[in-house]
Amino acid sequence: MIPFVDLRAAHAEVAEEVAQGFDRVLQDTAFVQGPDVAAFEQEYAEFSEVPHCVGVGNGTDAIELSLRAAGLEPGSGAVLPANTFVATAEAVVRAGLRPVLADCDDDHLLLDPAAAEAAVTPDVAAVLPVHLYGQQAPMAAVQDLAARHGLTVVEDAAQSQGSRQEGRPPIGLASTSFYPGKNLGAYGEAGAVLTSSAELATALRLLTNHGSRQKYQHETLGFNSRLDTLQAVVLRAKLKRLARWNELRRAAAERYDKLLSGVQGVRLPRVAPGNLHVWHLYVIRVPQRDKVLAGLHAAGVQAQIHYPYPVHLTPAFHDLGYAPGDFPIAEKAATEILSLPMHPHLTPSQQERVAETLDKVLSSL
Ligand SMILES: *Cc1c(COP(=O)(O)O)cnc(C)c1O
């Protein structure tokens, strides 16, 4: 059996440090907003080379609270790619805004700036590029379109911890998730927002903590969405390994590229120019995808699909009024994409077995 991720192997590397950290928190009973939270925020801001990091309860809240902190007109539109995890669209609705979908580009499955621009109407106030699979959407083009139309940019960086892009503009607001399976994963729910703006960081802190800076002084209507202290302990320990883990993912991706280059029918993932990819997911495209997936599972290879339905073909978003055919690239990709096992502890021999199995399954179609 070749697992899709191996959270146990990752835990083994940090187990001692996490146990000691948990002990410290339990001794101090600093369960909410303990010193590890502020320490992690500072460390993650440094790692990301962004001035401010505000911890929140999870990645979906990180998107919602970013949009709220930006103070957008209620009911305005927010452009996002049709091919994303449903949370991007969910957070837009929860922030009191209207999801406006746009198609992705066929090479990288990242938000297509031209499609995003075509979707902009006078009531659109925000754009949410999603750094899908671990590489950044084309930020210079997104920032340019945002500047021309006066849009707030909220990056969905849930899958791109540690990624970089040459020549990209500074981060206004970027939300991330520390869901256990992400490149930097907690042991429960956690998330954060990165921003270059001290003002937005302050606004976010208020929102996450009942609208309050000082106990019982509630300046605005807020939420309870704070980064848990025990999760901050886990994240601090894992953050020290993240650069190396991302390197291991890159090495594994290169190895897959080589192993699969001769396999008939496989379309390999591509890195957009200027991007440093962190390979949250290694997503190939194949014909008769569901049959291929079944064949891999039968042979013990735990492949997955990210994601089987674009947002507009998801029942929860039918009322947006889109129809099949509206986003042809995203729709076609949804029938072809296949995420192969990818994590820092994947071994070369496991990858060889994945490639051999895939070859066998594809040639038997
Ligand atoms: C994981 C993820 C989220 C949501 O994060 P949670 O912490 O699960 O709420 C949002 N967007 C994308 C692209 C994700 O992968």
PDB file of C-alpha atoms and ligand atoms in Angstrom, residues 58-61 63 84-85 87-88 130 132 156 158-159 177-179 182 189-190 307, ligand 1:
ATOM      1  CA  ASN A  58      -8.829  27.660  10.170  1.00  0.00           C
ATOM      2  CA  GLY A  59      -8.167  28.441   6.514  1.00  0.00           C
ATOM      3  CA  THR A  60     -11.785  29.159   5.588  1.00  0.00           C
ATOM      4  CA  ASP A  61     -12.040  31.750   8.360  1.00  0.00           C
ATOM      5  CA  ILE A  63     -10.339  33.973   3.743  1.00  0.00           C
ATOM      6  CA  THR A  84     -10.802  25.499  -6.379  1.00  0.00           C
ATOM      7  CA  PHE A  85     -11.612  23.823  -3.076  1.00  0.00           C
ATOM      8  CA  ALA A  87     -13.946  26.803   0.864  1.00  0.00           C
ATOM      9  CA  THR A  88     -12.831  29.721  -1.328  1.00  0.00           C
ATOM     10  CA  VAL A 130      -5.858  30.570  -5.653  1.00  0.00           C
ATOM     11  CA  LEU A 132      -3.547  25.810  -6.473  1.00  0.00           C
ATOM     12  CA  ASP A 156      -5.920  31.825  -1.216  1.00  0.00           C
ATOM     13  CA  ALA A 158      -3.756  27.387   1.595  1.00  0.00           C
ATOM     14  CA  GLN A 159      -1.675  25.100  -0.646  1.00  0.00           C
ATOM     15  CA  SER A 177      -4.702  26.903   6.115  1.00  0.00           C
ATOM     16  CA  PHE A 178      -2.822  24.577   8.439  1.00  0.00           C
ATOM     17  CA  TYR A 179      -5.270  21.699   7.958  1.00  0.00           C
ATOM     18  CA  LYS A 182      -1.284  20.844   4.095  1.00  0.00           C
ATOM     19  CA  GLU A 189      -7.853  23.160  12.759  1.00  0.00           C
ATOM     20  CA  ALA A 190      -5.654  26.224  12.246  1.00  0.00           C
ATOM     21  CA  TYR A 307     -11.271  18.385  -7.099  1.00  0.00           C
TER      22      TYR A 307
HETATM   23  C1  LIG B   1      -7.500  23.664   2.637  1.00  0.00           C
HETATM   24  C2  LIG B   1      -8.006  24.760   1.768  1.00  0.00           C
HETATM   25  C3  LIG B   1      -8.866  25.774   2.248  1.00  0.00           C
HETATM   26  C4  LIG B   1      -9.557  25.716   3.584  1.00  0.00           C
HETATM   27  O1  LIG B   1      -8.820  25.529   4.699  1.00  0.00           O
HETATM   28  P1  LIG B   1      -9.463  24.912   6.035  1.00  0.00           P
HETATM   29  O2  LIG B   1      -8.364  25.118   7.026  1.00  0.00           O
HETATM   30  O3  LIG B   1      -9.776  23.490   5.768  1.00  0.00           O
HETATM   31  O4  LIG B   1     -10.690  25.718   6.355  1.00  0.00           O
HETATM   32  C5  LIG B   1      -9.175  26.813   1.397  1.00  0.00           C
HETATM   33  N1  LIG B   1      -8.717  26.867   0.144  1.00  0.00           N
HETATM   34  C6  LIG B   1      -7.925  25.914  -0.371  1.00  0.00           C
HETATM   35  C7  LIG B   1      -7.436  26.041  -1.779  1.00  0.00           C
HETATM   36  C8  LIG B   1      -7.551  24.827   0.420  1.00  0.00           C
HETATM   37  O5  LIG B   1      -6.778  23.861  -0.104  1.00  0.00           O
END
